[in-house]
C-alpha cells in the first residue's frame, strides 16, 4: 500500500524556491557560500538565483524544460540551479567527469532545452566537447551557455519581468543520475517535497546547526554532497557551505583550517588518501572537524577505526542510493557500531525488507537483498511512465541489488552487491571478507577481489593488490595460510597494480576490474 506521505506530514507544500526564500528571510546577512575568494550571503544567493531565473526565462526556458548542468564545484552551480527551480525548469545533474558517451545517453533520455558547462576544468575543454555534442543535434536548437558568460548575462537580467507562476511542490525539482552502471543512463526524478524532507532529516541526523560549516569535496551534483545533508541541509539550518574544487588533501586540509570546517563527506577511497596524507602531513589544524561522513561504497572496519584517532572527530557512516533510502550512524552511537555498520534509516516512514532469491523475507540477522520504500524513494525513472517490474516489486519496493542484513541493534549492514558474491562451485566467498584479510598484510595497501567466470567452478576469485613494496604470490598465499582461511577462499588469481581504477565518483571501479581480470586470464591461457 502506498502511504499518503503528505497526510502523514513528510511532504510539505513548499518548493525548493520557497525554502530559499525562507532561508533568505531568516539568515539574510549570514554567509551561505564560500568559493575561493568569493563569499555569498543568503540574501545574495537569493538575489543571484532570481537573476538567473530571469535570464533563463528571457531566453525562452520554461516550466518543465530540462537543462543539463555540468559544472565543477562552484557557488554559481547553486545559484543557477535555484534559478531553474524558481521557473520550474528541471536541471539534470551531469557529473564533470562525464564525457560524450554519457552525455549523449542523457540527452537521448531527457532532450534538454539547454546545456551549461564551464569553459575548462582540470585541463579538459568542455566547450569543445559541447560543440561536438550540439553539432550532432543542431536540429534540436539546444541553447548552450558557458557558466561565466551566463553569469554576466544574469547580472543584466530584469527580474521584474518574471512571472509569479512557479512549479508545484510535488513536481520534479531535478534529475539525479543513477549509480547503476548500464549503458543507458537512468535519470532519477526527485521532487521538491521529497528532497526537502530528505535534507532536513539528514541535517538532523548529522547534528547540524547554524554554526555548522560544511565542506563540499565530492562532485556537488551528487546526492551525497548536495543533500545528505550537504549543501541544502546546511543552508536549511543557516550554516556555511565551503566549496572545494577537488577532494585532494592539499586543497581540503587548508580549507578545513581556514574556514573552520565542522563537517565534510567522502567516499572510502578519498578517506584513505586523507588518512595516508595525515601520516606525514601534520602542518594543518583540523581541530574544528566534528564529523566526517563516509559513504557511497563499503568502508572496511579496519579503515573506519582509523578515523577517530587520526582526525580526532567522529565518523558517520552513510549508506545512500540516489533513488531513495539513506541510512546514517548516529554521532552518539558506540564506536563499535559506528565502525561496523551503516546505521538506521532517515525516516520512520522508510520501509525496509531483506529478502532471499524468491523475494521471501529472510530470518532476522540473515543476509539477503535490500528492498526499500518510503517518503523519498522514487516510484519510477524519468521518462518511463510504465511500471518497471524488474526494478520495483508489485507493492512498490525498490530492488537495490545490495546485499544487506539488519543487525540485532536494528542497524543496516551492507555487504557488497548480491551479484558480487562469488559462488565457487557452490561455495560462497564474499570479496569484502578476503579484502579485509589481505589488508592485514603489512605491505598490502589496497585489495579488491572480483569474481571471474570459470568453466569448471562457475566462478573463481581474482584479487587485485596495490602494495607498498614488491610482494610475491607465494608470500600472499603463505600469509593467508597463516590466517587459517578456508582454502576455497584463497584468490585463484592475483595481479599487482600500481593504481586501482576508480569510477567518476571515486568508487572502486569493480566493473573495470572484472573486465581486466577476464582479459588477464585469457592472456594467461
Ligand atoms: C550513493 O548513491 P549512488 O546512487 O551513487 O550509489 C548507490 C549504491 C548503493 O546501492 C550501494 O551499492 C552503494 O552505492 N553504497 C554503499 C554505501 N553507500 C552506497 N555500499 C556500501 N556501503 C555504503 N555506505 O552512493 C550515496 C548517496 C547518498 C549518500 C551516500 C551515498
Coordinates of C-alpha atoms and ligand atoms in Angstrom, one line a residue:
X1 CA 0.0 0.0 0.0
X2 CA 1.4 3.4 -1.0
X3 CA 1.2 5.6 2.0
X4 CA -0.1 9.1 1.9
X5 CA 3.2 10.8 2.8
X6 CA 1.6 14.2 2.5
X7 CA -1.2 13.5 5.0
X8 CA 1.5 11.9 7.3
X9 CA 3.4 15.1 7.4
X10 CA 6.5 14.1 5.5
X11 CA 5.8 16.2 2.4
X12 CA 5.3 19.9 3.0
X13 CA 3.6 22.2 0.5
X14 CA 6.7 24.1 -0.4
X15 CA 9.0 24.2 -3.4
X16 CA 12.8 24.4 -3.0
X17 CA 12.5 28.0 -4.1
X18 CA 10.0 28.6 -1.2
X19 CA 12.7 27.2 1.0
X20 CA 15.4 29.5 -0.3
X21 CA 13.1 32.4 0.3
X22 CA 12.6 31.3 3.9
X23 CA 16.3 30.9 4.5
X24 CA 17.0 34.3 3.0
X25 CA 14.4 35.8 5.4
X26 CA 15.9 34.1 8.4
X27 CA 19.6 34.3 7.7
X28 CA 19.9 37.2 5.3
X29 CA 23.4 38.5 6.0
X30 CA 24.9 35.3 7.2
X31 CA 27.5 33.7 4.9
X32 CA 25.8 31.0 2.8
X33 CA 28.6 30.0 0.3
X34 CA 32.4 30.3 0.1
X35 CA 34.0 29.6 -3.2
X36 CA 37.7 30.5 -3.3
X37 CA 37.8 34.3 -2.6
X38 CA 34.0 34.7 -3.2
X39 CA 31.7 34.9 -0.2
X40 CA 28.0 34.9 -0.8
X41 CA 25.4 35.8 1.8
X42 CA 21.9 34.2 1.9
X43 CA 20.5 37.4 0.6
X44 CA 22.9 37.5 -2.3
X45 CA 22.3 33.8 -3.1
X46 CA 18.6 34.6 -3.3
X47 CA 19.2 37.7 -5.5
X48 CA 21.6 36.0 -7.8
X49 CA 19.3 33.0 -8.2
X50 CA 16.5 35.3 -9.1
X51 CA 18.6 37.0 -11.7
X52 CA 19.5 33.6 -13.3
X53 CA 15.7 32.8 -13.3
X54 CA 15.0 36.0 -15.2
X55 CA 17.8 35.3 -17.6
X56 CA 16.6 31.8 -18.3
X57 CA 13.0 32.9 -18.7
X58 CA 14.0 35.7 -21.1
X59 CA 15.9 33.2 -23.2
X60 CA 12.7 31.0 -23.6
X61 CA 13.3 28.4 -20.9
X62 CA 10.0 27.4 -19.4
X63 CA 8.5 25.3 -16.7
X64 CA 9.0 21.6 -17.3
X65 CA 12.0 22.1 -19.6
X66 CA 15.1 20.1 -18.7
X67 CA 18.5 21.8 -18.6
X68 CA 21.8 19.7 -18.4
X69 CA 24.1 21.4 -15.9
X70 CA 27.7 20.1 -15.9
X71 CA 29.9 22.3 -13.7
X72 CA 32.8 21.8 -11.4
X73 CA 32.1 22.6 -7.8
X74 CA 31.3 26.3 -7.6
X75 CA 28.9 28.7 -6.0
X76 CA 27.4 29.6 -9.4
X77 CA 26.1 26.0 -9.6
X78 CA 23.9 26.6 -6.5
X79 CA 22.7 30.0 -7.8
X80 CA 21.8 28.7 -11.3
X81 CA 20.1 25.6 -10.1
X82 CA 17.9 27.7 -7.7
X83 CA 17.2 30.0 -10.6
X84 CA 15.9 27.0 -12.6
X85 CA 13.8 25.9 -9.6
X86 CA 12.2 29.3 -9.5
X87 CA 10.8 29.0 -13.0
X88 CA 10.1 25.3 -12.7
X89 CA 12.7 24.2 -15.2
X90 CA 14.4 20.9 -14.2
X91 CA 18.2 20.7 -14.0
X92 CA 19.9 17.4 -14.9
X93 CA 22.9 17.0 -12.6
X94 CA 25.6 15.9 -15.0
X95 CA 29.0 15.0 -13.4
X96 CA 32.1 16.9 -14.6
X97 CA 33.7 13.6 -15.3
X98 CA 31.1 12.7 -17.8
X99 CA 32.1 12.7 -21.5
X100 CA 30.4 12.3 -24.8
X101 CA 29.2 8.8 -24.3
X102 CA 27.4 9.5 -21.0
X103 CA 26.1 12.9 -22.1
X104 CA 24.7 11.5 -25.4
X105 CA 22.8 9.0 -23.3
X106 CA 21.5 11.7 -21.0
X107 CA 20.4 13.9 -23.9
X108 CA 18.6 10.9 -25.6
X109 CA 16.8 10.2 -22.3
X110 CA 15.8 13.8 -21.4
X111 CA 16.0 16.0 -24.6
X112 CA 17.3 19.1 -22.7
X113 CA 16.4 22.5 -23.8
X114 CA 19.8 23.9 -22.7
X115 CA 23.3 22.8 -21.7
X116 CA 25.5 24.6 -19.2
X117 CA 29.2 23.9 -18.8
X118 CA 32.4 25.5 -17.6
X119 CA 35.0 26.6 -20.1
X120 CA 37.7 24.3 -18.9
X121 CA 38.3 22.3 -15.7
X122 CA 41.3 20.2 -14.8
X123 CA 42.7 20.6 -18.2
X124 CA 39.6 19.5 -20.1
X125 CA 37.9 21.7 -22.7
X126 CA 34.2 21.5 -22.1
X127 CA 33.3 24.0 -24.8
X128 CA 35.0 21.8 -27.4
X129 CA 33.1 18.8 -26.2
X130 CA 29.8 20.7 -26.1
X131 CA 30.4 21.9 -29.6
X132 CA 30.8 18.3 -30.8
X133 CA 27.7 17.1 -29.0
X134 CA 25.5 20.0 -30.1
X135 CA 26.6 19.8 -33.7
X136 CA 25.2 16.3 -33.8
X137 CA 21.9 17.7 -32.6
X138 CA 21.8 21.0 -34.5
X139 CA 18.2 20.4 -35.4
X140 CA 17.1 20.5 -31.7
X141 CA 18.1 24.1 -31.1
X142 CA 19.6 23.3 -27.7
X143 CA 20.8 26.5 -26.0
X144 CA 24.4 26.4 -24.8
X145 CA 25.7 28.5 -22.0
X146 CA 29.3 28.8 -20.7
X147 CA 28.9 29.5 -17.0
X148 CA 30.9 32.7 -16.7
X149 CA 29.2 34.3 -19.7
X150 CA 25.8 33.3 -18.3
X151 CA 26.8 34.9 -15.1
X152 CA 27.3 38.2 -16.9
X153 CA 24.0 37.9 -18.7
X154 CA 22.2 37.2 -15.5
X155 CA 23.6 40.4 -13.9
X156 CA 21.8 42.4 -16.5
X157 CA 18.5 40.4 -16.4
X158 CA 15.4 42.3 -15.4
X159 CA 13.8 40.4 -12.5
X160 CA 10.6 42.4 -12.7
X161 CA 9.6 40.6 -15.9
X162 CA 9.5 37.3 -14.1
X163 CA 6.0 35.8 -13.9
X164 CA 4.9 34.8 -10.4
X165 CA 4.0 31.3 -11.7
X166 CA 6.2 28.5 -10.5
X167 CA 6.2 24.8 -10.1
X168 CA 4.1 22.8 -7.6
X169 CA 5.8 21.2 -4.5
X170 CA 5.0 17.8 -5.9
X171 CA 6.7 18.4 -9.2
X172 CA 10.1 17.1 -10.2
X173 CA 12.8 19.6 -9.0
X174 CA 15.8 18.0 -10.6
X175 CA 17.2 14.8 -12.1
X176 CA 20.0 12.8 -10.5
X177 CA 21.9 10.2 -12.3
X178 CA 21.6 6.6 -11.2
X179 CA 24.8 4.9 -9.8
X180 CA 23.7 1.9 -11.8
X181 CA 26.3 1.3 -14.5
X182 CA 24.3 0.4 -17.5
X183 CA 24.8 1.9 -21.0
X184 CA 21.5 3.8 -21.0
X185 CA 21.7 6.3 -18.1
X186 CA 18.8 6.2 -15.7
X187 CA 17.5 9.6 -14.6
X188 CA 16.1 9.9 -11.1
X189 CA 13.3 12.4 -10.7
X190 CA 13.4 14.0 -7.2
X191 CA 10.5 16.2 -6.2
X192 CA 10.6 19.4 -4.3
X193 CA 8.8 18.0 -1.3
X194 CA 10.6 14.6 -1.1
X195 CA 14.0 16.1 -1.3
X196 CA 13.3 18.8 1.2
X197 CA 12.2 16.1 3.7
X198 CA 15.3 14.2 2.9
X199 CA 17.8 17.0 3.5
X200 CA 16.0 18.3 6.6
X201 CA 16.1 14.9 8.2
X202 CA 19.8 14.4 7.1
X203 CA 20.7 17.7 8.8
X204 CA 19.0 16.5 12.0
X205 CA 20.9 13.1 11.9
X206 CA 24.2 14.9 11.4
X207 CA 23.5 17.3 14.2
X208 CA 23.8 20.4 12.0
X209 CA 23.1 23.9 13.3
X210 CA 23.7 27.4 12.3
X211 CA 27.3 27.2 13.4
X212 CA 28.0 24.3 11.1
X213 CA 30.4 24.7 8.3
X214 CA 30.1 22.0 5.6
X215 CA 32.9 21.4 3.1
X216 CA 31.9 20.1 -0.3
X217 CA 34.7 17.9 -1.6
X218 CA 32.8 15.3 -3.8
X219 CA 31.2 16.5 -7.0
X220 CA 28.4 18.8 -6.0
X221 CA 26.0 17.2 -8.5
X222 CA 26.0 14.0 -6.5
X223 CA 23.2 13.3 -4.0
X224 CA 25.6 12.9 -1.1
X225 CA 27.2 16.4 -1.0
X226 CA 24.1 18.0 -2.5
X227 CA 21.6 17.0 0.1
X228 CA 22.7 14.3 2.7
X229 CA 22.8 16.9 4.4
X230 CA 25.4 18.5 2.1
X231 CA 24.7 21.9 0.6
X232 CA 20.9 22.0 1.1
X233 CA 20.9 20.5 4.6
X234 CA 23.5 23.1 5.7
X235 CA 21.6 26.0 4.1
X236 CA 18.4 24.8 5.7
X237 CA 19.8 25.5 9.2
X238 CA 21.7 28.7 8.4
X239 CA 25.1 27.2 8.2
X240 CA 28.0 28.0 5.9
X241 CA 28.9 25.9 2.8
X242 CA 32.5 25.9 1.7
X243 CA 33.3 24.6 -1.8
X244 CA 36.4 22.7 -2.6
X245 CA 37.1 22.1 -6.3
X246 CA 38.6 18.6 -5.7
X247 CA 38.9 16.2 -2.8
X248 CA 42.7 16.3 -2.8
X249 CA 44.0 16.6 0.7
X250 CA 46.2 19.6 -0.2
X251 CA 43.1 21.5 -1.1
X252 CA 40.9 20.1 1.6
X253 CA 43.2 20.4 4.7
X254 CA 44.0 24.1 4.3
X255 CA 40.2 24.8 3.7
X256 CA 39.3 23.0 6.9
X257 CA 41.8 25.1 8.8
X258 CA 40.9 28.5 7.2
X259 CA 37.1 28.1 7.3
X260 CA 36.9 26.1 10.5
X261 CA 35.0 23.3 8.7
X262 CA 32.9 21.2 11.1
X263 CA 31.6 18.5 8.7
X264 CA 32.6 17.0 5.4
X265 CA 31.8 13.9 3.3
X266 CA 34.0 11.5 1.5
X267 CA 33.9 8.1 -0.3
X268 CA 36.1 5.5 1.3
X269 CA 38.8 5.8 -1.4
X270 CA 39.1 9.5 -0.7
X271 CA 39.1 9.0 3.0
X272 CA 42.0 6.6 2.6
X273 CA 44.1 9.2 0.8
X274 CA 43.4 11.7 3.6
X275 CA 44.4 9.1 6.2
X276 CA 47.6 8.3 4.3
X277 CA 48.4 12.1 4.0
X278 CA 47.9 12.5 7.7
X279 CA 50.7 10.1 8.4
X280 CA 53.3 12.7 7.3
X281 CA 51.3 15.9 6.8
X282 CA 50.7 17.5 10.2
X283 CA 51.0 21.2 9.5
X284 CA 47.3 21.9 9.3
X285 CA 45.0 22.5 12.3
X286 CA 42.0 20.2 11.6
X287 CA 40.6 20.7 15.1
X288 CA 37.3 22.3 14.0
X289 CA 36.2 19.0 12.4
X290 CA 33.3 17.3 14.3
X291 CA 32.1 14.8 11.8
X292 CA 33.4 13.0 8.7
X293 CA 30.7 11.3 6.7
X294 CA 31.8 8.3 4.7
X295 CA 29.5 6.5 2.2
X296 CA 28.9 5.5 -1.3
X297 CA 30.9 2.3 -1.1
X298 CA 31.7 -0.2 1.6
X299 CA 34.0 1.2 4.3
X300 CA 36.2 -1.5 5.7
X301 CA 36.0 -1.8 9.5
X302 CA 39.8 -1.6 9.7
X303 CA 39.8 1.8 7.9
X304 CA 36.7 3.1 9.8
X305 CA 38.6 2.5 13.1
X306 CA 41.4 4.9 12.0
X307 CA 39.1 7.9 11.7
X308 CA 38.8 9.0 15.3
X309 CA 42.5 8.6 16.2
X310 CA 43.7 10.3 13.0
X311 CA 41.2 13.2 12.9
X312 CA 40.1 13.4 16.5
X313 CA 36.5 13.5 15.3
X314 CA 33.5 11.3 14.8
X315 CA 32.9 9.1 11.8
X316 CA 29.4 8.9 10.4
X317 CA 28.8 6.0 8.0
X318 CA 26.2 6.8 5.3
X319 CA 24.5 4.3 3.1
X320 CA 22.8 6.0 0.3
X321 CA 21.2 5.5 -3.0
X322 CA 20.1 8.3 -5.3
X323 CA 16.8 6.5 -5.9
X324 CA 15.9 6.9 -2.2
X325 CA 16.8 5.3 1.0
X326 CA 19.5 6.8 3.2
X327 CA 20.8 5.4 6.4
X328 CA 23.2 7.1 8.9
X329 CA 25.0 6.0 12.0
X330 CA 24.4 8.5 14.8
X331 CA 27.2 10.5 16.4
X332 CA 26.2 9.2 19.7
X333 CA 26.3 5.5 18.7
X334 CA 29.1 3.5 20.2
X335 CA 32.4 3.4 18.4
X336 CA 31.8 -0.3 17.7
X337 CA 28.5 0.5 15.9
X338 CA 30.0 3.5 14.0
X339 CA 32.9 1.4 12.6
X340 CA 31.0 -1.7 11.7
X341 CA 27.7 -0.8 10.1
X342 CA 25.7 1.8 8.2
X343 CA 23.2 2.8 10.8
X344 CA 19.5 3.4 10.7
X345 CA 17.1 4.8 8.0
X346 CA 16.5 8.5 8.0
X347 CA 12.7 8.3 8.4
X348 CA 10.2 6.4 10.4
X349 CA 8.3 6.2 7.1
X350 CA 11.1 4.1 5.5
X351 CA 10.2 0.5 5.0
X352 CA 13.0 -2.0 4.6
X353 CA 12.8 -5.6 3.6
X354 CA 15.7 -8.1 3.4
X355 CA 14.7 -10.9 1.0
X356 CA 16.1 -14.2 -0.4
X357 CA 16.2 -15.1 -4.1
X358 CA 12.5 -15.9 -4.1
X359 CA 11.8 -12.5 -2.6
X360 CA 10.7 -14.0 0.7
X361 CA 11.7 -12.2 3.9
X362 CA 14.8 -13.8 5.4
X363 CA 15.1 -14.6 9.2
X364 CA 16.3 -11.7 11.4
X365 CA 20.0 -11.2 11.1
X366 CA 20.4 -13.0 7.8
X367 CA 21.7 -11.5 4.6
X368 CA 19.6 -11.0 1.6
X369 CA 18.7 -8.4 -1.0
X370 CA 17.7 -5.0 0.4
X371 CA 14.3 -3.7 -0.8
X372 CA 13.1 -0.3 0.2
X373 CA 10.1 2.0 0.0
X374 CA 9.5 5.3 1.7
X375 CA 8.7 9.0 1.6
X376 CA 11.7 9.8 -0.5
X377 CA 12.1 6.7 -2.7
X378 CA 11.2 7.2 -6.3
X379 CA 8.3 5.3 -7.9
X380 CA 9.9 5.2 -11.4
X381 CA 12.7 6.7 -13.5
X382 CA 12.3 9.8 -15.6
X383 CA 10.6 9.2 -19.0
X384 CA 9.4 5.7 -18.0
X385 CA 5.7 6.1 -17.4
X386 CA 5.1 2.4 -17.5
X387 CA 5.6 0.3 -14.4
X388 CA 9.1 -1.2 -14.3
X389 CA 8.5 -4.6 -12.8
X390 CA 12.3 -5.5 -13.0
X391 CA 13.1 -2.6 -10.7
X392 CA 10.0 -2.4 -8.4
X393 CA 8.1 -5.1 -6.7
X394 CA 4.3 -5.2 -7.1
X395 CA 3.8 -3.5 -3.8
X396 CA 6.2 -0.7 -4.8
X397 CA 9.5 -1.7 -3.1
X398 CA 12.7 -0.7 -5.0
X399 CA 15.2 -3.5 -5.5
X400 CA 18.5 -2.1 -4.6
X401 CA 20.7 -5.1 -5.6
X402 CA 22.6 -4.6 -2.4
X403 CA 23.3 -7.5 0.0
X404 CA 22.4 -6.4 3.5
X405 CA 21.2 -7.5 6.9
X406 CA 19.7 -5.9 9.9
X407 CA 21.9 -6.3 13.0
X408 CA 20.4 -7.1 16.4
X409 CA 20.7 -3.4 17.3
X410 CA 18.5 -2.7 14.2
X411 CA 21.2 -1.2 12.1
X412 CA 21.7 -1.8 8.4
X413 CA 24.9 -3.7 7.4
X414 CA 25.6 -3.7 3.7
X415 CA 28.0 -6.3 2.5
X416 CA 28.5 -5.8 -1.2
X417 CA 26.1 -6.3 -4.1
X418 CA 24.2 -9.5 -4.3
X419 CA 25.9 -10.2 -7.5
X420 CA 29.4 -9.5 -6.0
X421 CA 29.2 -12.7 -4.0
X422 CA 31.5 -15.3 -5.6
X423 CA 29.9 -18.7 -6.0
X424 CA 32.9 -21.0 -6.4
X425 CA 31.4 -24.3 -7.3
X426 CA 28.6 -23.9 -4.7
X427 CA 30.9 -22.5 -2.0
X428 CA 30.2 -18.8 -1.4
X429 CA 33.0 -16.2 -1.0
X430 CA 32.3 -12.6 0.0
X431 CA 35.0 -10.4 -1.6
X432 CA 35.0 -8.0 1.4
X433 CA 36.0 -10.8 3.8
X434 CA 39.1 -11.6 1.7
X435 CA 39.9 -7.9 1.0
X436 CA 39.8 -7.2 4.8
X437 CA 42.1 -10.1 5.4
X438 CA 44.6 -9.2 2.6
X439 CA 44.7 -5.7 4.0
X440 CA 46.1 -7.1 7.3
X441 CA 49.3 -8.0 5.4
X442 CA 51.7 -5.1 6.2
X443 CA 52.6 -4.4 2.6
X444 CA 49.1 -4.5 1.1
X445 CA 47.6 -1.0 0.8
X446 CA 44.5 -1.8 -1.3
X447 CA 42.9 -5.1 -2.1
X448 CA 39.9 -5.7 -4.4
X449 CA 38.5 -9.2 -5.1
X450 CA 36.2 -9.8 -8.0
X451 CA 34.5 -12.9 -9.5
X452 CA 35.7 -14.2 -12.8
X453 CA 33.8 -16.8 -14.9
X454 CA 35.3 -20.3 -14.7
X455 CA 34.2 -23.3 -16.8
X456 CA 34.7 -25.8 -14.0
X457 CA 33.6 -23.9 -10.9
X458 CA 31.2 -21.4 -12.4
X459 CA 33.1 -18.6 -10.8
X460 CA 36.6 -18.1 -9.3
X461 CA 38.1 -15.2 -7.5
X462 CA 40.6 -12.7 -8.7
X463 CA 42.5 -10.4 -6.4
X464 CA 44.0 -7.0 -7.4
X465 CA 46.6 -5.8 -4.9
X466 CA 48.3 -2.5 -4.5
X467 CA 51.4 -3.0 -2.4
X468 CA 54.0 -0.7 -0.8
X469 CA 56.8 -3.0 -1.9
X470 CA 57.3 -6.0 -4.1
X471 CA 55.4 -8.9 -2.8
X472 CA 55.4 -12.4 -4.3
X473 CA 52.4 -14.7 -4.9
X474 CA 53.9 -17.2 -2.6
X475 CA 54.1 -14.6 0.2
X476 CA 50.4 -13.8 -0.2
X477 CA 49.4 -17.4 -0.1
X478 CA 51.6 -18.0 3.0
X479 CA 50.0 -15.1 4.7
X480 CA 46.5 -16.3 4.0
X481 CA 47.5 -19.8 5.2
X482 CA 48.8 -18.3 8.4
X483 CA 45.4 -16.7 8.9
X484 CA 43.8 -20.2 8.7
X485 CA 41.4 -19.2 6.0
X486 CA 39.4 -21.9 4.2
X487 CA 41.3 -22.9 1.1
X488 CA 38.4 -22.3 -1.2
X489 CA 38.5 -18.6 -0.2
X490 CA 42.1 -18.1 -1.4
X491 CA 42.1 -15.9 -4.5
X492 CA 42.5 -18.1 -7.5
X493 CA 44.4 -15.3 -9.3
X494 CA 46.4 -12.3 -8.1
X495 CA 47.6 -9.3 -10.0
X496 CA 49.6 -6.4 -8.6
X497 CA 48.6 -2.9 -9.7
X498 CA 50.2 0.5 -9.1
X499 CA 46.8 2.1 -9.1
X500 CA 43.3 0.6 -8.5
X501 CA 40.9 2.1 -11.1
X502 CA 38.1 4.4 -9.8
X503 CA 34.8 5.5 -11.2
X504 CA 33.8 9.1 -11.8
X505 CA 32.6 9.2 -8.2
X506 CA 35.8 7.9 -6.8
X507 CA 34.4 4.5 -6.0
X508 CA 36.5 1.4 -6.8
X509 CA 35.6 0.6 -10.4
X510 CA 34.7 -3.1 -10.0
X511 CA 33.2 -3.3 -13.4
X512 CA 36.6 -2.3 -14.9
X513 CA 38.5 -4.7 -12.7
X514 CA 36.2 -7.5 -13.7
X515 CA 37.0 -6.8 -17.3
X516 CA 40.7 -6.6 -16.6
X517 CA 40.5 -9.9 -14.7
X518 CA 38.9 -11.7 -17.7
X519 CA 41.4 -10.2 -20.1
X520 CA 44.2 -11.2 -17.8
X521 CA 43.0 -14.8 -17.7
X522 CA 42.6 -15.0 -21.4
X523 CA 46.1 -13.9 -21.9
X524 CA 47.4 -16.5 -19.4
X525 CA 45.8 -19.4 -21.3
Ligands
LIG1 C1 25.4 6.9 -3.2 O1 24.4 6.8 -4.1 P1 24.5 6.1 -5.6 O2 23.2 6.1 -6.1 O3 25.6 6.8 -6.3 O4 25.0 4.6 -5.3 C2 24.2 3.7 -4.6 C3 25.0 2.4 -4.3 C4 24.2 1.5 -3.3 O5 23.2 0.8 -4.0 C5 25.4 0.7 -2.8 O6 25.7 -0.3 -3.7 C6 26.5 1.6 -2.8 O7 26.2 2.7 -3.7 N1 26.7 2.3 -1.5 C7 27.3 1.7 -0.4 C8 27.2 2.6 0.6 N2 26.6 3.7 0.2 C9 26.3 3.5 -1.1 N3 27.8 0.4 -0.3 C10 28.3 0.1 1.0 N4 28.3 1.0 2.0 C11 27.8 2.2 1.9 N5 27.9 3.1 2.9 O8 26.4 6.3 -3.3 C12 25.1 7.7 -2.0 C13 24.0 8.5 -1.9 C14 23.8 9.3 -0.8 C15 24.6 9.3 0.2 C16 25.7 8.5 0.2 C17 26.0 7.7 -0.9

